[in-house]
Amino acid sequence: EVLTEDPEMAFCTLANREDLNPEEGSIHHCLYQFTRNEKLTETNKLLCDVCTQRHCGPKNNIKSEKKYVYTNAKKQMLISLAPPILTLHLKRFQHAGFNLQKVNRHIKFPEVIDLAPFCTAKCKNVAEGNTKVLYSLYGVVEHSGTMRSGHYTAYVKMRTTNNHLSDLVLRGQSPQALETEPVKGQWFHISDTHVQAVSASKVLSSQAYLLFYERLL
């Protein structure tokens, strides 16, 4: 979907990105890099229909003359709809020559994360005036082993029911009040049929592969 946006607002976010100063090796740094402003120049220039029409005249002459005009541009990927459930999938492999190699580096992730610096200024499902979009961690999938073999385990938080989450899922209602603390509950480590209660610090030190957050309402 292509939309014509106000140039002054096109690259604006709900919260100031420059105040983040994200730590390298953290989820915040990953999101910051994924949503960074990119300049499209040289061989990455953007085909501009408006510039082409100005140069070639009426639109019906463009194909016959085949004179397309490319221009420098800026590109940025931001979140336009804040989801009820946020799933973050970490890329845990890299190319090593002609082979793929697993990345075992620990990536820091918080119990509560604010998506506002990565959301558009006109983000849907965000109440007007809110400058925070908070999520609470409730699940982590961890993979041990190599690219060829390994074992998946999970950390899951047993918590109270989020009664307001259904309103956001079923009716798309914007949350009016945002909590700043993680949802209270007990964490459990699950490996096949073995289940063990663990601390939050144990969860936060895991080698996360998938992260699951629920919207704080």
mmCIF file with all atom_site columns, C-alpha atoms in Angstrom:
data_model
loop_
_atom_site.group_PDB
_atom_site.id
_atom_site.type_symbol
_atom_site.label_atom_id
_atom_site.label_alt_id
_atom_site.label_comp_id
_atom_site.label_asym_id
_atom_site.label_entity_id
_atom_site.label_seq_id
_atom_site.pdbx_PDB_ins_code
_atom_site.Cartn_x
_atom_site.Cartn_y
_atom_site.Cartn_z
_atom_site.occupancy
_atom_site.B_iso_or_equiv
_atom_site.pdbx_formal_charge
_atom_site.auth_seq_id
_atom_site.auth_comp_id
_atom_site.auth_asym_id
_atom_site.auth_atom_id
_atom_site.pdbx_PDB_model_num
ATOM 1   C CA . GLU A 1 1   ? 0.000   0.000   0.000   1.00 0.00 ? 1   GLU A CA 1
ATOM 2   C CA . VAL A 1 2   ? 1.463   3.324   -1.081  1.00 0.00 ? 2   VAL A CA 1
ATOM 3   C CA . LEU A 1 3   ? 0.365   6.408   0.819   1.00 0.00 ? 3   LEU A CA 1
ATOM 4   C CA . THR A 1 4   ? 1.214   10.053  0.342   1.00 0.00 ? 4   THR A CA 1
ATOM 5   C CA . GLU A 1 5   ? 2.294   11.306  3.737   1.00 0.00 ? 5   GLU A CA 1
ATOM 6   C CA . ASP A 1 6   ? 3.277   14.708  5.030   1.00 0.00 ? 6   ASP A CA 1
ATOM 7   C CA . PRO A 1 7   ? 7.085   14.773  4.528   1.00 0.00 ? 7   PRO A CA 1
ATOM 8   C CA . GLU A 1 8   ? 7.492   16.384  7.935   1.00 0.00 ? 8   GLU A CA 1
ATOM 9   C CA . MET A 1 9   ? 5.688   13.469  9.634   1.00 0.00 ? 9   MET A CA 1
ATOM 10  C CA . ALA A 1 10  ? 6.737   10.540  7.438   1.00 0.00 ? 10  ALA A CA 1
ATOM 11  C CA . PHE A 1 11  ? 9.806   9.702   9.557   1.00 0.00 ? 11  PHE A CA 1
ATOM 12  C CA . CYS A 1 12  ? 8.420   10.751  12.949  1.00 0.00 ? 12  CYS A CA 1
ATOM 13  C CA . THR A 1 13  ? 7.986   8.251   15.790  1.00 0.00 ? 13  THR A CA 1
ATOM 14  C CA . LEU A 1 14  ? 5.838   8.231   18.938  1.00 0.00 ? 14  LEU A CA 1
ATOM 15  C CA . ALA A 1 15  ? 8.939   8.698   21.106  1.00 0.00 ? 15  ALA A CA 1
ATOM 16  C CA . ASN A 1 16  ? 12.281  10.272  20.290  1.00 0.00 ? 16  ASN A CA 1
ATOM 17  C CA . ARG A 1 17  ? 14.647  7.611   18.951  1.00 0.00 ? 17  ARG A CA 1
ATOM 18  C CA . GLU A 1 18  ? 17.722  9.727   19.626  1.00 0.00 ? 18  GLU A CA 1
ATOM 19  C CA . ASP A 1 19  ? 17.132  9.495   23.383  1.00 0.00 ? 19  ASP A CA 1
ATOM 20  C CA . LEU A 1 20  ? 17.521  5.702   23.264  1.00 0.00 ? 20  LEU A CA 1
ATOM 21  C CA . ASN A 1 21  ? 21.302  5.268   22.988  1.00 0.00 ? 21  ASN A CA 1
ATOM 22  C CA . PRO A 1 22  ? 20.743  1.480   22.859  1.00 0.00 ? 22  PRO A CA 1
ATOM 23  C CA . GLU A 1 23  ? 23.384  -0.864  24.205  1.00 0.00 ? 23  GLU A CA 1
ATOM 24  C CA . GLU A 1 24  ? 25.003  -3.036  21.532  1.00 0.00 ? 24  GLU A CA 1
ATOM 25  C CA . GLY A 1 25  ? 23.991  -6.669  21.885  1.00 0.00 ? 25  GLY A CA 1
ATOM 26  C CA . SER A 1 26  ? 20.503  -5.834  23.162  1.00 0.00 ? 26  SER A CA 1
ATOM 27  C CA . ILE A 1 27  ? 16.995  -6.150  21.750  1.00 0.00 ? 27  ILE A CA 1
ATOM 28  C CA . HIS A 1 28  ? 16.738  -2.363  21.737  1.00 0.00 ? 28  HIS A CA 1
ATOM 29  C CA . HIS A 1 29  ? 19.837  -2.167  19.546  1.00 0.00 ? 29  HIS A CA 1
ATOM 30  C CA . CYS A 1 30  ? 18.408  -4.826  17.191  1.00 0.00 ? 30  CYS A CA 1
ATOM 31  C CA . LEU A 1 31  ? 15.141  -2.908  16.830  1.00 0.00 ? 31  LEU A CA 1
ATOM 32  C CA . TYR A 1 32  ? 16.999  0.378   16.413  1.00 0.00 ? 32  TYR A CA 1
ATOM 33  C CA . GLN A 1 33  ? 19.095  -1.058  13.586  1.00 0.00 ? 33  GLN A CA 1
ATOM 34  C CA . PHE A 1 34  ? 16.106  -2.743  11.920  1.00 0.00 ? 34  PHE A CA 1
ATOM 35  C CA . THR A 1 35  ? 14.118  0.510   11.901  1.00 0.00 ? 35  THR A CA 1
ATOM 36  C CA . ARG A 1 36  ? 16.962  2.901   11.100  1.00 0.00 ? 36  ARG A CA 1
ATOM 37  C CA . ASN A 1 37  ? 16.637  5.553   8.399   1.00 0.00 ? 37  ASN A CA 1
ATOM 38  C CA . GLU A 1 38  ? 18.348  4.391   5.192   1.00 0.00 ? 38  GLU A CA 1
ATOM 39  C CA . LYS A 1 39  ? 19.517  6.555   2.299   1.00 0.00 ? 39  LYS A CA 1
ATOM 40  C CA . LEU A 1 40  ? 18.860  5.159   -1.175  1.00 0.00 ? 40  LEU A CA 1
ATOM 41  C CA . THR A 1 41  ? 21.524  6.482   -3.534  1.00 0.00 ? 41  THR A CA 1
ATOM 42  C CA . GLU A 1 42  ? 23.531  5.441   -6.619  1.00 0.00 ? 42  GLU A CA 1
ATOM 43  C CA . THR A 1 43  ? 22.382  1.957   -7.707  1.00 0.00 ? 43  THR A CA 1
ATOM 44  C CA . ASN A 1 44  ? 19.716  1.960   -4.966  1.00 0.00 ? 44  ASN A CA 1
ATOM 45  C CA . LYS A 1 45  ? 17.952  5.082   -6.194  1.00 0.00 ? 45  LYS A CA 1
ATOM 46  C CA . LEU A 1 46  ? 14.149  5.061   -6.238  1.00 0.00 ? 46  LEU A CA 1
ATOM 47  C CA . LEU A 1 47  ? 12.147  5.120   -9.472  1.00 0.00 ? 47  LEU A CA 1
ATOM 48  C CA . CYS A 1 48  ? 10.129  8.334   -9.222  1.00 0.00 ? 48  CYS A CA 1
ATOM 49  C CA . ASP A 1 49  ? 6.901   8.437   -11.263 1.00 0.00 ? 49  ASP A CA 1
ATOM 50  C CA . VAL A 1 50  ? 6.467   12.179  -10.704 1.00 0.00 ? 50  VAL A CA 1
ATOM 51  C CA . CYS A 1 51  ? 10.019  12.940  -11.851 1.00 0.00 ? 51  CYS A CA 1
ATOM 52  C CA . THR A 1 52  ? 9.587   10.645  -14.849 1.00 0.00 ? 52  THR A CA 1
ATOM 53  C CA . GLN A 1 53  ? 6.379   12.371  -15.930 1.00 0.00 ? 53  GLN A CA 1
ATOM 54  C CA . ARG A 1 54  ? 8.025   15.760  -15.617 1.00 0.00 ? 54  ARG A CA 1
ATOM 55  C CA . HIS A 1 55  ? 10.919  14.599  -17.794 1.00 0.00 ? 55  HIS A CA 1
ATOM 56  C CA . CYS A 1 56  ? 8.973   12.573  -20.364 1.00 0.00 ? 56  CYS A CA 1
ATOM 57  C CA . GLY A 1 57  ? 5.674   14.398  -20.498 1.00 0.00 ? 57  GLY A CA 1
ATOM 58  C CA . PRO A 1 58  ? 2.298   12.563  -20.435 1.00 0.00 ? 58  PRO A CA 1
ATOM 59  C CA . LYS A 1 59  ? 2.179   9.128   -18.837 1.00 0.00 ? 59  LYS A CA 1
ATOM 60  C CA . ASN A 1 60  ? 1.285   7.356   -22.110 1.00 0.00 ? 60  ASN A CA 1
ATOM 61  C CA . ASN A 1 61  ? 4.629   8.400   -23.615 1.00 0.00 ? 61  ASN A CA 1
ATOM 62  C CA . ILE A 1 62  ? 6.736   6.928   -20.835 1.00 0.00 ? 62  ILE A CA 1
ATOM 63  C CA . LYS A 1 63  ? 6.732   3.320   -22.051 1.00 0.00 ? 63  LYS A CA 1
ATOM 64  C CA . SER A 1 64  ? 7.517   4.238   -25.628 1.00 0.00 ? 64  SER A CA 1
ATOM 65  C CA . GLU A 1 65  ? 10.439  6.491   -24.748 1.00 0.00 ? 65  GLU A CA 1
ATOM 66  C CA . LYS A 1 66  ? 11.673  4.294   -21.856 1.00 0.00 ? 66  LYS A CA 1
ATOM 67  C CA . LYS A 1 67  ? 13.229  7.239   -20.070 1.00 0.00 ? 67  LYS A CA 1
ATOM 68  C CA . TYR A 1 68  ? 12.801  6.575   -16.396 1.00 0.00 ? 68  TYR A CA 1
ATOM 69  C CA . VAL A 1 69  ? 14.026  9.003   -13.773 1.00 0.00 ? 69  VAL A CA 1
ATOM 70  C CA . TYR A 1 70  ? 15.558  7.674   -10.560 1.00 0.00 ? 70  TYR A CA 1
ATOM 71  C CA . THR A 1 71  ? 16.098  9.880   -7.533  1.00 0.00 ? 71  THR A CA 1
ATOM 72  C CA . ASN A 1 72  ? 17.775  9.776   -4.143  1.00 0.00 ? 72  ASN A CA 1
ATOM 73  C CA . ALA A 1 73  ? 15.365  8.815   -1.382  1.00 0.00 ? 73  ALA A CA 1
ATOM 74  C CA . LYS A 1 74  ? 15.056  7.865   2.254   1.00 0.00 ? 74  LYS A CA 1
ATOM 75  C CA . LYS A 1 75  ? 13.585  4.606   3.532   1.00 0.00 ? 75  LYS A CA 1
ATOM 76  C CA . GLN A 1 76  ? 12.518  3.609   7.014   1.00 0.00 ? 76  GLN A CA 1
ATOM 77  C CA . MET A 1 77  ? 10.553  0.639   8.321   1.00 0.00 ? 77  MET A CA 1
ATOM 78  C CA . LEU A 1 78  ? 8.394   1.489   11.350  1.00 0.00 ? 78  LEU A CA 1
ATOM 79  C CA . ILE A 1 79  ? 5.523   -0.202  13.178  1.00 0.00 ? 79  ILE A CA 1
ATOM 80  C CA . SER A 1 80  ? 2.170   1.196   12.026  1.00 0.00 ? 80  SER A CA 1
ATOM 81  C CA . LEU A 1 81  ? -0.060  -1.085  14.119  1.00 0.00 ? 81  LEU A CA 1
ATOM 82  C CA . ALA A 1 82  ? 0.844   -2.024  17.688  1.00 0.00 ? 82  ALA A CA 1
ATOM 83  C CA . PRO A 1 83  ? -0.065  -5.727  18.038  1.00 0.00 ? 83  PRO A CA 1
ATOM 84  C CA . PRO A 1 84  ? -1.725  -7.265  21.112  1.00 0.00 ? 84  PRO A CA 1
ATOM 85  C CA . ILE A 1 85  ? 1.002   -9.934  21.139  1.00 0.00 ? 85  ILE A CA 1
ATOM 86  C CA . LEU A 1 86  ? 4.548   -8.994  20.117  1.00 0.00 ? 86  LEU A CA 1
ATOM 87  C CA . THR A 1 87  ? 6.729   -11.829 18.776  1.00 0.00 ? 87  THR A CA 1
ATOM 88  C CA . LEU A 1 88  ? 10.422  -11.142 18.186  1.00 0.00 ? 88  LEU A CA 1
ATOM 89  C CA . HIS A 1 89  ? 12.380  -13.709 16.171  1.00 0.00 ? 89  HIS A CA 1
ATOM 90  C CA . LEU A 1 90  ? 16.162  -13.421 16.498  1.00 0.00 ? 90  LEU A CA 1
ATOM 91  C CA . LYS A 1 91  ? 18.319  -14.361 13.521  1.00 0.00 ? 91  LYS A CA 1
ATOM 92  C CA . ARG A 1 92  ? 20.742  -16.813 15.122  1.00 0.00 ? 92  ARG A CA 1
ATOM 93  C CA . PHE A 1 93  ? 22.807  -17.785 12.112  1.00 0.00 ? 93  PHE A CA 1
ATOM 94  C CA . GLN A 1 94  ? 25.453  -16.172 9.947   1.00 0.00 ? 94  GLN A CA 1
ATOM 95  C CA . HIS A 1 95  ? 27.313  -17.073 6.785   1.00 0.00 ? 95  HIS A CA 1
ATOM 96  C CA . ALA A 1 96  ? 30.789  -18.534 7.257   1.00 0.00 ? 96  ALA A CA 1
ATOM 97  C CA . GLY A 1 97  ? 32.084  -18.942 3.722   1.00 0.00 ? 97  GLY A CA 1
ATOM 98  C CA . PHE A 1 98  ? 29.700  -21.358 2.006   1.00 0.00 ? 98  PHE A CA 1
ATOM 99  C CA . ASN A 1 99  ? 28.322  -22.648 5.311   1.00 0.00 ? 99  ASN A CA 1
ATOM 100 C CA . LEU A 1 100 ? 25.886  -21.395 7.898   1.00 0.00 ? 100 LEU A CA 1
ATOM 101 C CA . GLN A 1 101 ? 27.103  -20.959 11.456  1.00 0.00 ? 101 GLN A CA 1
ATOM 102 C CA . LYS A 1 102 ? 24.957  -20.589 14.565  1.00 0.00 ? 102 LYS A CA 1
ATOM 103 C CA . VAL A 1 103 ? 25.255  -17.360 16.546  1.00 0.00 ? 103 VAL A CA 1
ATOM 104 C CA . ASN A 1 104 ? 25.461  -18.177 20.259  1.00 0.00 ? 104 ASN A CA 1
ATOM 105 C CA . ARG A 1 105 ? 25.949  -14.600 21.456  1.00 0.00 ? 105 ARG A CA 1
ATOM 106 C CA . HIS A 1 106 ? 23.718  -13.560 24.337  1.00 0.00 ? 106 HIS A CA 1
ATOM 107 C CA . ILE A 1 107 ? 21.240  -10.824 23.405  1.00 0.00 ? 107 ILE A CA 1
ATOM 108 C CA . LYS A 1 108 ? 19.949  -8.772  26.334  1.00 0.00 ? 108 LYS A CA 1
ATOM 109 C CA . PHE A 1 109 ? 16.191  -8.393  26.558  1.00 0.00 ? 109 PHE A CA 1
ATOM 110 C CA . PRO A 1 110 ? 14.022  -6.713  29.223  1.00 0.00 ? 110 PRO A CA 1
ATOM 111 C CA . GLU A 1 111 ? 10.909  -7.850  31.044  1.00 0.00 ? 111 GLU A CA 1
ATOM 112 C CA . VAL A 1 112 ? 9.155   -4.670  29.894  1.00 0.00 ? 112 VAL A CA 1
ATOM 113 C CA . ILE A 1 113 ? 9.871   -3.144  26.495  1.00 0.00 ? 113 ILE A CA 1
ATOM 114 C CA . ASP A 1 114 ? 8.667   0.133   25.025  1.00 0.00 ? 114 ASP A CA 1
ATOM 115 C CA . LEU A 1 115 ? 7.949   0.070   21.280  1.00 0.00 ? 115 LEU A CA 1
ATOM 116 C CA . ALA A 1 116 ? 7.168   3.788   21.001  1.00 0.00 ? 116 ALA A CA 1
ATOM 117 C CA . PRO A 1 117 ? 10.581  4.738   19.513  1.00 0.00 ? 117 PRO A CA 1
ATOM 118 C CA . PHE A 1 118 ? 9.936   2.206   16.722  1.00 0.00 ? 118 PHE A CA 1
ATOM 119 C CA . CYS A 1 119 ? 6.291   3.144   15.993  1.00 0.00 ? 119 CYS A CA 1
ATOM 120 C CA . THR A 1 120 ? 5.020   5.740   13.542  1.00 0.00 ? 120 THR A CA 1
ATOM 121 C CA . ALA A 1 121 ? 3.669   8.956   14.999  1.00 0.00 ? 121 ALA A CA 1
ATOM 122 C CA . LYS A 1 122 ? 0.216   7.905   13.731  1.00 0.00 ? 122 LYS A CA 1
ATOM 123 C CA . CYS A 1 123 ? 0.440   4.335   15.029  1.00 0.00 ? 123 CYS A CA 1
ATOM 124 C CA . LYS A 1 124 ? -2.925  2.582   15.203  1.00 0.00 ? 124 LYS A CA 1
ATOM 125 C CA . ASN A 1 125 ? -4.228  1.089   18.474  1.00 0.00 ? 125 ASN A CA 1
ATOM 126 C CA . VAL A 1 126 ? -2.400  3.755   20.465  1.00 0.00 ? 126 VAL A CA 1
ATOM 127 C CA . ALA A 1 127 ? -4.531  6.239   22.375  1.00 0.00 ? 127 ALA A CA 1
ATOM 128 C CA . GLU A 1 128 ? -3.998  9.857   21.393  1.00 0.00 ? 128 GLU A CA 1
ATOM 129 C CA . GLY A 1 129 ? -1.404  11.525  23.582  1.00 0.00 ? 129 GLY A CA 1
ATOM 130 C CA . ASN A 1 130 ? 0.339   8.302   24.623  1.00 0.00 ? 130 ASN A CA 1
ATOM 131 C CA . THR A 1 131 ? 4.090   8.321   24.073  1.00 0.00 ? 131 THR A CA 1
ATOM 132 C CA . LYS A 1 132 ? 4.679   4.804   25.401  1.00 0.00 ? 132 LYS A CA 1
ATOM 133 C CA . VAL A 1 133 ? 3.704   1.426   23.942  1.00 0.00 ? 133 VAL A CA 1
ATOM 134 C CA . LEU A 1 134 ? 4.639   -1.074  26.640  1.00 0.00 ? 134 LEU A CA 1
ATOM 135 C CA . TYR A 1 135 ? 4.826   -4.855  26.510  1.00 0.00 ? 135 TYR A CA 1
ATOM 136 C CA . SER A 1 136 ? 5.497   -7.432  29.236  1.00 0.00 ? 136 SER A CA 1
ATOM 137 C CA . LEU A 1 137 ? 7.529   -10.595 28.600  1.00 0.00 ? 137 LEU A CA 1
ATOM 138 C CA . TYR A 1 138 ? 5.656   -13.881 29.109  1.00 0.00 ? 138 TYR A CA 1
ATOM 139 C CA . GLY A 1 139 ? 7.508   -16.462 26.997  1.00 0.00 ? 139 GLY A CA 1
ATOM 140 C CA . VAL A 1 140 ? 10.968  -17.317 25.661  1.00 0.00 ? 140 VAL A CA 1
ATOM 141 C CA . VAL A 1 141 ? 12.069  -20.113 23.332  1.00 0.00 ? 141 VAL A CA 1
ATOM 142 C CA . GLU A 1 142 ? 15.710  -21.179 23.604  1.00 0.00 ? 142 GLU A CA 1
ATOM 143 C CA . HIS A 1 143 ? 17.698  -23.426 21.260  1.00 0.00 ? 143 HIS A CA 1
ATOM 144 C CA . SER A 1 144 ? 20.773  -25.373 22.316  1.00 0.00 ? 144 SER A CA 1
ATOM 145 C CA . GLY A 1 145 ? 23.034  -27.186 19.884  1.00 0.00 ? 145 GLY A CA 1
ATOM 146 C CA . THR A 1 146 ? 24.223  -26.450 16.357  1.00 0.00 ? 146 THR A CA 1
ATOM 147 C CA . MET A 1 147 ? 22.688  -25.613 12.983  1.00 0.00 ? 147 MET A CA 1
ATOM 148 C CA . ARG A 1 148 ? 22.394  -29.355 12.226  1.00 0.00 ? 148 ARG A CA 1
ATOM 149 C CA . SER A 1 149 ? 20.990  -30.598 15.507  1.00 0.00 ? 149 SER A CA 1
ATOM 150 C CA . GLY A 1 150 ? 19.863  -29.374 18.889  1.00 0.00 ? 150 GLY A CA 1
ATOM 151 C CA . HIS A 1 151 ? 17.055  -29.086 21.391  1.00 0.00 ? 151 HIS A CA 1
ATOM 152 C CA . TYR A 1 152 ? 14.334  -26.508 21.966  1.00 0.00 ? 152 TYR A CA 1
ATOM 153 C CA . THR A 1 153 ? 13.197  -25.526 25.467  1.00 0.00 ? 153 THR A CA 1
ATOM 154 C CA . ALA A 1 154 ? 10.847  -22.813 26.671  1.00 0.00 ? 154 ALA A CA 1
ATOM 155 C CA . TYR A 1 155 ? 10.409  -20.402 29.546  1.00 0.00 ? 155 TYR A CA 1
ATOM 156 C CA . VAL A 1 156 ? 6.784   -19.521 30.306  1.00 0.00 ? 156 VAL A CA 1
ATOM 157 C CA . LYS A 1 157 ? 5.323   -17.214 32.922  1.00 0.00 ? 157 LYS A CA 1
ATOM 158 C CA . MET A 1 158 ? 2.228   -18.349 34.805  1.00 0.00 ? 158 MET A CA 1
ATOM 159 C CA . ARG A 1 159 ? 0.372   -15.084 35.390  1.00 0.00 ? 159 ARG A CA 1
ATOM 160 C CA . THR A 1 160 ? -3.036  -13.637 36.053  1.00 0.00 ? 160 THR A CA 1
ATOM 161 C CA . THR A 1 161 ? -5.445  -13.300 33.143  1.00 0.00 ? 161 THR A CA 1
ATOM 162 C CA . ASN A 1 162 ? -5.167  -10.057 31.206  1.00 0.00 ? 162 ASN A CA 1
ATOM 163 C CA . ASN A 1 163 ? -8.879  -9.215  31.003  1.00 0.00 ? 163 ASN A CA 1
ATOM 164 C CA . HIS A 1 164 ? -8.344  -6.191  28.790  1.00 0.00 ? 164 HIS A CA 1
ATOM 165 C CA . LEU A 1 165 ? -6.292  -8.012  26.161  1.00 0.00 ? 165 LEU A CA 1
ATOM 166 C CA . SER A 1 166 ? -9.409  -9.518  24.549  1.00 0.00 ? 166 SER A CA 1
ATOM 167 C CA . ASP A 1 167 ? -10.781 -6.018  23.946  1.00 0.00 ? 167 ASP A CA 1
ATOM 168 C CA . LEU A 1 168 ? -7.685  -5.186  21.930  1.00 0.00 ? 168 LEU A CA 1
ATOM 169 C CA . VAL A 1 169 ? -7.710  -8.513  20.063  1.00 0.00 ? 169 VAL A CA 1
ATOM 170 C CA . LEU A 1 170 ? -11.420 -8.707  19.289  1.00 0.00 ? 170 LEU A CA 1
ATOM 171 C CA . ARG A 1 171 ? -12.462 -5.057  19.098  1.00 0.00 ? 171 ARG A CA 1
ATOM 172 C CA . GLY A 1 172 ? -9.220  -3.256  18.350  1.00 0.00 ? 172 GLY A CA 1
ATOM 173 C CA . GLN A 1 173 ? -9.771  -0.841  21.226  1.00 0.00 ? 173 GLN A CA 1
ATOM 174 C CA . SER A 1 174 ? -6.838  1.367   22.181  1.00 0.00 ? 174 SER A CA 1
ATOM 175 C CA . PRO A 1 175 ? -5.544  0.960   25.741  1.00 0.00 ? 175 PRO A CA 1
ATOM 176 C CA . GLN A 1 176 ? -6.228  3.981   27.905  1.00 0.00 ? 176 GLN A CA 1
ATOM 177 C CA . ALA A 1 177 ? -3.886  3.256   30.808  1.00 0.00 ? 177 ALA A CA 1
ATOM 178 C CA . LEU A 1 178 ? -0.420  1.778   30.590  1.00 0.00 ? 178 LEU A CA 1
ATOM 179 C CA . GLU A 1 179 ? 1.352   -0.066  33.393  1.00 0.00 ? 179 GLU A CA 1
ATOM 180 C CA . THR A 1 180 ? 5.101   0.264   33.805  1.00 0.00 ? 180 THR A CA 1
ATOM 181 C CA . GLU A 1 181 ? 5.750   -2.952  35.748  1.00 0.00 ? 181 GLU A CA 1
ATOM 182 C CA . PRO A 1 182 ? 5.896   -6.490  34.286  1.00 0.00 ? 182 PRO A CA 1
ATOM 183 C CA . VAL A 1 183 ? 2.887   -8.715  34.822  1.00 0.00 ? 183 VAL A CA 1
ATOM 184 C CA . LYS A 1 184 ? 3.365   -10.586 38.105  1.00 0.00 ? 184 LYS A CA 1
ATOM 185 C CA . GLY A 1 185 ? 3.715   -14.347 37.972  1.00 0.00 ? 185 GLY A CA 1
ATOM 186 C CA . GLN A 1 186 ? 5.997   -17.383 38.326  1.00 0.00 ? 186 GLN A CA 1
ATOM 187 C CA . TRP A 1 187 ? 8.413   -18.418 35.585  1.00 0.00 ? 187 TRP A CA 1
ATOM 188 C CA . PHE A 1 188 ? 8.816   -22.067 34.585  1.00 0.00 ? 188 PHE A CA 1
ATOM 189 C CA . HIS A 1 189 ? 11.432  -23.792 32.421  1.00 0.00 ? 189 HIS A CA 1
ATOM 190 C CA . ILE A 1 190 ? 9.932   -26.513 30.206  1.00 0.00 ? 190 ILE A CA 1
ATOM 191 C CA . SER A 1 191 ? 12.047  -29.164 28.503  1.00 0.00 ? 191 SER A CA 1
ATOM 192 C CA . ASP A 1 192 ? 10.003  -32.014 27.032  1.00 0.00 ? 192 ASP A CA 1
ATOM 193 C CA . THR A 1 193 ? 8.145   -33.457 30.025  1.00 0.00 ? 193 THR A CA 1
ATOM 194 C CA . HIS A 1 194 ? 10.367  -31.786 32.638  1.00 0.00 ? 194 HIS A CA 1
ATOM 195 C CA . VAL A 1 195 ? 8.999   -28.583 34.216  1.00 0.00 ? 195 VAL A CA 1
ATOM 196 C CA . GLN A 1 196 ? 10.905  -26.564 36.806  1.00 0.00 ? 196 GLN A CA 1
ATOM 197 C CA . ALA A 1 197 ? 10.198  -23.234 38.525  1.00 0.00 ? 197 ALA A CA 1
ATOM 198 C CA . VAL A 1 198 ? 12.944  -20.673 37.823  1.00 0.00 ? 198 VAL A CA 1
ATOM 199 C CA . SER A 1 199 ? 13.712  -17.066 38.670  1.00 0.00 ? 199 SER A CA 1
ATOM 200 C CA . ALA A 1 200 ? 13.274  -14.101 36.330  1.00 0.00 ? 200 ALA A CA 1
ATOM 201 C CA . SER A 1 201 ? 17.064  -13.592 36.309  1.00 0.00 ? 201 SER A CA 1
ATOM 202 C CA . LYS A 1 202 ? 17.469  -17.124 34.940  1.00 0.00 ? 202 LYS A CA 1
ATOM 203 C CA . VAL A 1 203 ? 15.061  -16.299 32.127  1.00 0.00 ? 203 VAL A CA 1
ATOM 204 C CA . LEU A 1 204 ? 16.788  -13.031 31.260  1.00 0.00 ? 204 LEU A CA 1
ATOM 205 C CA . SER A 1 205 ? 20.160  -14.797 31.010  1.00 0.00 ? 205 SER A CA 1
ATOM 206 C CA . SER A 1 206 ? 18.907  -17.362 28.469  1.00 0.00 ? 206 SER A CA 1
ATOM 207 C CA . GLN A 1 207 ? 19.990  -17.528 24.814  1.00 0.00 ? 207 GLN A CA 1
ATOM 208 C CA . ALA A 1 208 ? 16.694  -16.296 23.427  1.00 0.00 ? 208 ALA A CA 1
ATOM 209 C CA . TYR A 1 209 ? 15.609  -17.449 19.976  1.00 0.00 ? 209 TYR A CA 1
ATOM 210 C CA . LEU A 1 210 ? 11.985  -16.322 20.170  1.00 0.00 ? 210 LEU A CA 1
ATOM 211 C CA . LEU A 1 211 ? 10.554  -13.714 22.537  1.00 0.00 ? 211 LEU A CA 1
ATOM 212 C CA . PHE A 1 212 ? 6.860   -13.311 23.331  1.00 0.00 ? 212 PHE A CA 1
ATOM 213 C CA . TYR A 1 213 ? 5.467   -10.100 24.863  1.00 0.00 ? 213 TYR A CA 1
ATOM 214 C CA . GLU A 1 214 ? 1.873   -9.141  25.711  1.00 0.00 ? 214 GLU A CA 1
ATOM 215 C CA . ARG A 1 215 ? 0.553   -5.602  25.559  1.00 0.00 ? 215 ARG A CA 1
ATOM 216 C CA . LEU A 1 216 ? 0.291   -3.907  28.939  1.00 0.00 ? 216 LEU A CA 1
ATOM 217 C CA . LEU A 1 217 ? -3.157  -2.298  29.275  1.00 0.00 ? 217 LEU A CA 1
#
